[in-house]
Coordinates of N, CA and C in Angstrom, one line a residue:
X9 N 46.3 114.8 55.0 CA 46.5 116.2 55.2 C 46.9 116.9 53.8
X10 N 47.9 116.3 53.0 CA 48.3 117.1 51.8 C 47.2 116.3 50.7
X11 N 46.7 115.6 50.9 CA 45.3 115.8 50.1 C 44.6 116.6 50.1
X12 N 44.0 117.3 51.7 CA 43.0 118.0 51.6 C 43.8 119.5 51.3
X13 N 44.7 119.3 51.9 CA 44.9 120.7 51.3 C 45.2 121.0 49.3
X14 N 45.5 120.0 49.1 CA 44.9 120.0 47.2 C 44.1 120.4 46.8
X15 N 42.9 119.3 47.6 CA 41.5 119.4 47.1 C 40.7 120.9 47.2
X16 N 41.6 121.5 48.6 CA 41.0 123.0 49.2 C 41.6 123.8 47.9
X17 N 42.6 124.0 47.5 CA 43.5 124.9 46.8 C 43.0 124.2 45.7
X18 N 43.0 123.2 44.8 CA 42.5 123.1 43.9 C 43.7 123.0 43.0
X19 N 43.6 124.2 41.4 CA 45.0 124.1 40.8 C 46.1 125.2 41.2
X20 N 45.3 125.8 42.1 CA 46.6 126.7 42.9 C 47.9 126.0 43.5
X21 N 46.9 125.0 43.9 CA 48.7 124.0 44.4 C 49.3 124.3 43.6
X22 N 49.4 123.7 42.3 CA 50.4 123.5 41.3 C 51.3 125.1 41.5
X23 N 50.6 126.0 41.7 CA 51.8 127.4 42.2 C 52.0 127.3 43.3
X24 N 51.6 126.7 44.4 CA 52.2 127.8 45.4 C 53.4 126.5 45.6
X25 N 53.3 125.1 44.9 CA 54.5 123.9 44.9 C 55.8 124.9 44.1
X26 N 55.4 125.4 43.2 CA 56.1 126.2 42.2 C 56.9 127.3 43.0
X27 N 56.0 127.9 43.4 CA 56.8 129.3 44.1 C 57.6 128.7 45.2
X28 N 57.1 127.5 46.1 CA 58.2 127.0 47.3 C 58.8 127.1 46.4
X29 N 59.3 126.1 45.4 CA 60.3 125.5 44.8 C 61.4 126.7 44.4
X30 N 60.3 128.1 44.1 CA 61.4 129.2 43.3 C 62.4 129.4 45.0
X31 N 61.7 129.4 45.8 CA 61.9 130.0 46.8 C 63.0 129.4 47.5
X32 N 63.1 128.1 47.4 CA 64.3 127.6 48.0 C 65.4 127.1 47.6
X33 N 65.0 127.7 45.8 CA 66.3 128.1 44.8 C 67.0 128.8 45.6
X34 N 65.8 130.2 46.0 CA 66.8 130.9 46.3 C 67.8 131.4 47.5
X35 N 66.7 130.1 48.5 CA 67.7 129.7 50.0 C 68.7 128.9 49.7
X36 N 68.6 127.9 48.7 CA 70.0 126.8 48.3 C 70.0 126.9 46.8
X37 N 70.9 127.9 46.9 CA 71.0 128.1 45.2 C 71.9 126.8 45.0
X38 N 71.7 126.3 43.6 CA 72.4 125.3 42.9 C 71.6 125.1 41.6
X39 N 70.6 125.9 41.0 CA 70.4 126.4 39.4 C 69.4 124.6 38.9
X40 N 68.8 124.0 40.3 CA 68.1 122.8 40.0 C 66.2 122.7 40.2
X41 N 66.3 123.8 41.2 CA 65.1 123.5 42.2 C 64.2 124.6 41.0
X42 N 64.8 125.5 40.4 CA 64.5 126.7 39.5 C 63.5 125.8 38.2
X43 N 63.9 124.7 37.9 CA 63.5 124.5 36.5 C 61.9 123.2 37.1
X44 N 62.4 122.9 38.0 CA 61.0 122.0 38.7 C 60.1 123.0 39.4
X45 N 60.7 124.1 39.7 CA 59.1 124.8 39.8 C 58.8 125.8 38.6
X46 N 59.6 126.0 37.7 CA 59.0 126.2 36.6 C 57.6 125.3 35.8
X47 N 58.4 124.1 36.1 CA 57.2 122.9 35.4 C 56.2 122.9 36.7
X48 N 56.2 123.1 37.8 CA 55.1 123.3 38.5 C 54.0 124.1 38.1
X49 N 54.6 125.6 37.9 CA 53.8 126.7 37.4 C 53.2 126.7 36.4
X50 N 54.0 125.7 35.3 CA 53.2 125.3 33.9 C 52.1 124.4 34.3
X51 N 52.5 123.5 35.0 CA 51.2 122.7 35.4 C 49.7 123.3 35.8
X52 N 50.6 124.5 37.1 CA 49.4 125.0 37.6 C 48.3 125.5 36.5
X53 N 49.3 126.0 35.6 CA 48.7 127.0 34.5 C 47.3 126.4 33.8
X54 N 48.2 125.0 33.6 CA 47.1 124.0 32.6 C 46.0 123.2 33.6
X55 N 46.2 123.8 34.8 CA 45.0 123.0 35.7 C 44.3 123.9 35.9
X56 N 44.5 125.3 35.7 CA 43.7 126.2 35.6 C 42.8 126.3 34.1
X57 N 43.2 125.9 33.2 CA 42.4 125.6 32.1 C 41.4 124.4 32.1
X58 N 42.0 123.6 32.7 CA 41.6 122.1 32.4 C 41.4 121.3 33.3
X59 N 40.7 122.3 34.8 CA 40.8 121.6 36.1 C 39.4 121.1 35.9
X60 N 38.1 121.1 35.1 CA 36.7 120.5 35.1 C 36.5 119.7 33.8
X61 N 37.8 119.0 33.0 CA 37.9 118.1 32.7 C 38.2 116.5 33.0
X62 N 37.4 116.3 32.3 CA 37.4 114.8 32.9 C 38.7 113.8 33.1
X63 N 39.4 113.8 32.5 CA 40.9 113.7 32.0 C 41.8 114.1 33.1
X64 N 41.6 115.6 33.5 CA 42.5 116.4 34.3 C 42.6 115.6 35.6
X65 N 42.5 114.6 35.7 CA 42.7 113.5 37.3 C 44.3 113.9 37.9
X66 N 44.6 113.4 39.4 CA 45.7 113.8 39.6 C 46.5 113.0 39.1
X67 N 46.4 111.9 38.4 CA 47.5 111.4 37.3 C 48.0 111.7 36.7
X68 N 47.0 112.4 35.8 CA 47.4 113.2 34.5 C 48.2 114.3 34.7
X69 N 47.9 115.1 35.8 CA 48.6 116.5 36.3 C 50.2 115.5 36.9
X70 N 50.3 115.0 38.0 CA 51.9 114.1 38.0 C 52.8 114.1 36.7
X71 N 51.8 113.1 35.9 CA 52.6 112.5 34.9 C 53.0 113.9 33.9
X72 N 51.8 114.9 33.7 CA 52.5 116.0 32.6 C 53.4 117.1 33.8
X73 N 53.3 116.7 35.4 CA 54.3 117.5 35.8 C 55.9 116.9 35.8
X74 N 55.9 115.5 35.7 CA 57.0 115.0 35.9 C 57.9 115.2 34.3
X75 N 56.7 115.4 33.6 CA 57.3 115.5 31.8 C 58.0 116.4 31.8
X76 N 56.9 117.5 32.1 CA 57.8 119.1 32.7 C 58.9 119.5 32.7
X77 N 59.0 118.3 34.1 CA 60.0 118.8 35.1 C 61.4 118.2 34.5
X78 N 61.1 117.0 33.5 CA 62.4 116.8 33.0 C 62.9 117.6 32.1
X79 N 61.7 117.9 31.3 CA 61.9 118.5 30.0 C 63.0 120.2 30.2
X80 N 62.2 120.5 31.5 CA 62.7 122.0 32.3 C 64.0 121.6 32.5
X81 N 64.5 120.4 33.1 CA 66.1 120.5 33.6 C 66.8 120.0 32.1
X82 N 66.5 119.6 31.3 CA 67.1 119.2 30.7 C 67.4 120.6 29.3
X83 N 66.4 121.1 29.5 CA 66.3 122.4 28.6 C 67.2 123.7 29.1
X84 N 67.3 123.5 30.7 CA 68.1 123.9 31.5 C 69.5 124.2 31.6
X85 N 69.7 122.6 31.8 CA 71.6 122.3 31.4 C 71.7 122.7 30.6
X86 N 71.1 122.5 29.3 CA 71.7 122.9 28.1 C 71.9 124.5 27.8
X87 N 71.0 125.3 28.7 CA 71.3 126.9 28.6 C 72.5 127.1 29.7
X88 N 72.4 126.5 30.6 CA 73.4 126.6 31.1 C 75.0 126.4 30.9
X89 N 74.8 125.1 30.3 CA 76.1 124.7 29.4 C 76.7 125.0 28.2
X90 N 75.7 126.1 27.8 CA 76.4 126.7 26.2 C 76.6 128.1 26.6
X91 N 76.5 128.7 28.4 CA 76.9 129.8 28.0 C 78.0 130.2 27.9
X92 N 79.2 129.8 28.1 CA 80.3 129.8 27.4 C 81.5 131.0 28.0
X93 N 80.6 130.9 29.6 CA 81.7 132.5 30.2 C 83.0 131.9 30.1
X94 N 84.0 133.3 29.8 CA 85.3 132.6 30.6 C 86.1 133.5 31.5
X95 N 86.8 133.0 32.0 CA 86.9 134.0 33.3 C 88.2 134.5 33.1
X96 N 88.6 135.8 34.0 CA 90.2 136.3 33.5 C 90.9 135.9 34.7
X97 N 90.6 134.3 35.1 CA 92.0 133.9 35.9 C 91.5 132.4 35.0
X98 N 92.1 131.9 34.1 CA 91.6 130.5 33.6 C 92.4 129.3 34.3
X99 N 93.6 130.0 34.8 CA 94.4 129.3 35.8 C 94.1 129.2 37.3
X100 N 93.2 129.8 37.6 CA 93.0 129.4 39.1 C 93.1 128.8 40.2
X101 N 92.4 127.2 39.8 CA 93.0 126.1 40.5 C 93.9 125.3 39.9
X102 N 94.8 126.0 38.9 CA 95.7 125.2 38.3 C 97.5 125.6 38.3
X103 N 97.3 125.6 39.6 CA 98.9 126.4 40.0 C 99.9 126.5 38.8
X104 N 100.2 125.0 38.7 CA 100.7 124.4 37.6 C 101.0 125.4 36.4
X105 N 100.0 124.8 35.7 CA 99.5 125.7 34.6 C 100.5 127.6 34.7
X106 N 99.8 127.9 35.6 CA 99.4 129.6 36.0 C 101.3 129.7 35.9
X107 N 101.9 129.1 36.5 CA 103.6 129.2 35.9 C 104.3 129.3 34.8
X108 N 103.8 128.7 33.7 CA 104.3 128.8 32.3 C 104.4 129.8 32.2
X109 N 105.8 129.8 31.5 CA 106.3 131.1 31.1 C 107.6 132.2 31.8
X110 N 107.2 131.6 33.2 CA 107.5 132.1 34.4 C 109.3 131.8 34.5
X111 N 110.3 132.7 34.7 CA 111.8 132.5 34.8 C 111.8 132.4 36.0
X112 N 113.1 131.5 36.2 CA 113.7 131.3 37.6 C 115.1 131.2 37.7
X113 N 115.6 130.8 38.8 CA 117.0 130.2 39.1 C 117.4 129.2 39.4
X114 N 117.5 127.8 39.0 CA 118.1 127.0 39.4 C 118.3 126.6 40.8
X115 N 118.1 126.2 42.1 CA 118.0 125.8 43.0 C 119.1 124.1 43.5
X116 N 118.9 124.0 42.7 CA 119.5 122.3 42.7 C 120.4 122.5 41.3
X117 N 121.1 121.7 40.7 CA 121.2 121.6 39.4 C 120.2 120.4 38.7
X118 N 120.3 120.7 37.4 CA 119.3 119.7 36.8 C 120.6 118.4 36.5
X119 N 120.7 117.3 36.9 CA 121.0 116.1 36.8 C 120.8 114.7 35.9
X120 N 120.7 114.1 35.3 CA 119.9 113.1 35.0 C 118.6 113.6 34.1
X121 N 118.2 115.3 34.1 CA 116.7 115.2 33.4 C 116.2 116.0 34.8
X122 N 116.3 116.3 35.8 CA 115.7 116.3 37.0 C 116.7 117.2 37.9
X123 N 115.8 118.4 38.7 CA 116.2 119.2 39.2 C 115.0 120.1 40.0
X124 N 115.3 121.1 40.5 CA 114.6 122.1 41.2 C 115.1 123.1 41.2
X125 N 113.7 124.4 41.0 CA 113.5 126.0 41.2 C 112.9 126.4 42.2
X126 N 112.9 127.4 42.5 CA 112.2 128.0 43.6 C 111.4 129.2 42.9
X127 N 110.1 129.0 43.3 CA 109.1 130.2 42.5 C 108.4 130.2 43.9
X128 N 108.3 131.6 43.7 CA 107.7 132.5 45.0 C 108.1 131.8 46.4
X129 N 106.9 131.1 46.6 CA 107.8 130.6 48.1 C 107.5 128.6 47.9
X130 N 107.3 128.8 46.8 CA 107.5 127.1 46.6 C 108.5 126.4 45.7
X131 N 109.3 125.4 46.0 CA 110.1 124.6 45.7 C 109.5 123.6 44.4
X132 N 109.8 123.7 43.3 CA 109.3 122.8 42.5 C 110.2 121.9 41.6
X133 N 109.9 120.7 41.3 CA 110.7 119.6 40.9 C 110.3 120.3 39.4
X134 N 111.7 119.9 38.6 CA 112.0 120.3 37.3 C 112.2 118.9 36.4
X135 N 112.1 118.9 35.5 CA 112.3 118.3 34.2 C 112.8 118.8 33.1
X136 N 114.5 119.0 32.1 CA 115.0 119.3 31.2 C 116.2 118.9 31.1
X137 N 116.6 119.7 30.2 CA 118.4 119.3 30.0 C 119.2 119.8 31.1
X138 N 120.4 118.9 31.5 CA 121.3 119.1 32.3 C 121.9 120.5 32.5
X139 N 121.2 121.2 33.6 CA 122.0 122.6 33.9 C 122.6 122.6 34.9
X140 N 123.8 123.9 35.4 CA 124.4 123.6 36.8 C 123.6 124.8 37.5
X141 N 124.0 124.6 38.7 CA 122.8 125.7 40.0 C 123.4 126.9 39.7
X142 N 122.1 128.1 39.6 CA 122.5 129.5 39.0 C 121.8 129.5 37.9
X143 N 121.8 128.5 37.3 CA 121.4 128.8 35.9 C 119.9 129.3 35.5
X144 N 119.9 130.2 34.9 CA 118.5 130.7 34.6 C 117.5 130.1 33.5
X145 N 116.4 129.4 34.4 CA 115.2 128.6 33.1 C 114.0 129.0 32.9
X146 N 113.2 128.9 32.1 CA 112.2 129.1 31.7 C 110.9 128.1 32.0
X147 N 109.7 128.1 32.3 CA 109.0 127.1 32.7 C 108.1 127.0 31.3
X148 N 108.1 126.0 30.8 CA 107.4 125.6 29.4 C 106.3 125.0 29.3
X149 N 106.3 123.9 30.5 CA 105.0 123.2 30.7 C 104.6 122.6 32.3
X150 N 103.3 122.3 32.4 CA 103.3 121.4 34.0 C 102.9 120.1 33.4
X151 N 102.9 119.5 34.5 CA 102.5 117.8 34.0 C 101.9 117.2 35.8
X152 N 101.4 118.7 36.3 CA 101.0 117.9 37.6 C 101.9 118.4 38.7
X153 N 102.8 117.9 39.1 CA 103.6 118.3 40.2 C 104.6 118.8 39.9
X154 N 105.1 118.4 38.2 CA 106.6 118.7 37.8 C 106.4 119.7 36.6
X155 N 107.8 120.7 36.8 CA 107.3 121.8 35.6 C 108.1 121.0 34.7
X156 N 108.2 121.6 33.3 CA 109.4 121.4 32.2 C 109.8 123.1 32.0
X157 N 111.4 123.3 32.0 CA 112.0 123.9 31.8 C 112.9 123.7 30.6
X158 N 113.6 124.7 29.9 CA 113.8 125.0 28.9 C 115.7 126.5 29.6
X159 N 116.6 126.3 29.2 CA 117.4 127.3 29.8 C 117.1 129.0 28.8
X160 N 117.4 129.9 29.2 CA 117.4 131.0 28.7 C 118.3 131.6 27.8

């Protein structure tokens, strides 16, 4: 069946593979399906030149679509990966982080190195020099679950 319909369409396949492909970029976006039907459409292009050559077998058309198709993703990532946005929350999923800087009150006393503050409505384990409860610190660094504090 997807022979004859080749053989019927000729080097149109090579687009209308292309256009599905644009097409369900754009039902499942994920910036992949975009660069394999690009290399389709180039195919089609060159089957359109070169479809009553002797050479032009469906081999040849695979093999320079599969060239394509890598050459397209890989030409891809790289536009994609040098564009370089950055966003104005760079803390986002980094709770952590997004606290530096941040003053609090002492909750526990710091002990041994080790203590807790309360920021907004979460309880967080501290790391610094020995303070007593009340005392006002500064958040300097995260390390994951634990901030480092610094007194005021």
């Amino acid at each position: 069946m997807i022979q004859r319909i080749v053989t019927e369409l000729g080097p149109w396949a090579w687009w209308v593979l292309g256009i599905v492909l644009l097409i369900l970029e754009v039902l499942m976006p994920g910036v992949f399906l975009v660069w394999i039907g690009i290399a389709a459409i180039i195919t089609g292009a060159l089957s359109l030149l070169l479809w009553e050559q002797a050479f032009w077998a469906w081999q040849a058309q695979w093999l320079v679509f599969a060239v394509l198709s890598l050459a397209a993703a890989l030409i891809g990532r790289r536009i994609i990966s040098t564009r370089g946005e950055t966003s104005d929350q760079p803390h986002l999923n980094q709770r952590g982080q997004s606290l530096v800087g941040r003053t609090a009150t002492l909750e526990q006393p710091i002990s041994e190195g080790r203590g807790r503050i309360r920021l907004d409505d979460t309880m967080w384990s501290v790391q610094g020099p020995d303070l007593p409860v009340g005392a006002r610190v500064r958040v300097t660094a995260s390390n994951g679950r634990d901030l480092t504090v610094e007194p005021i």
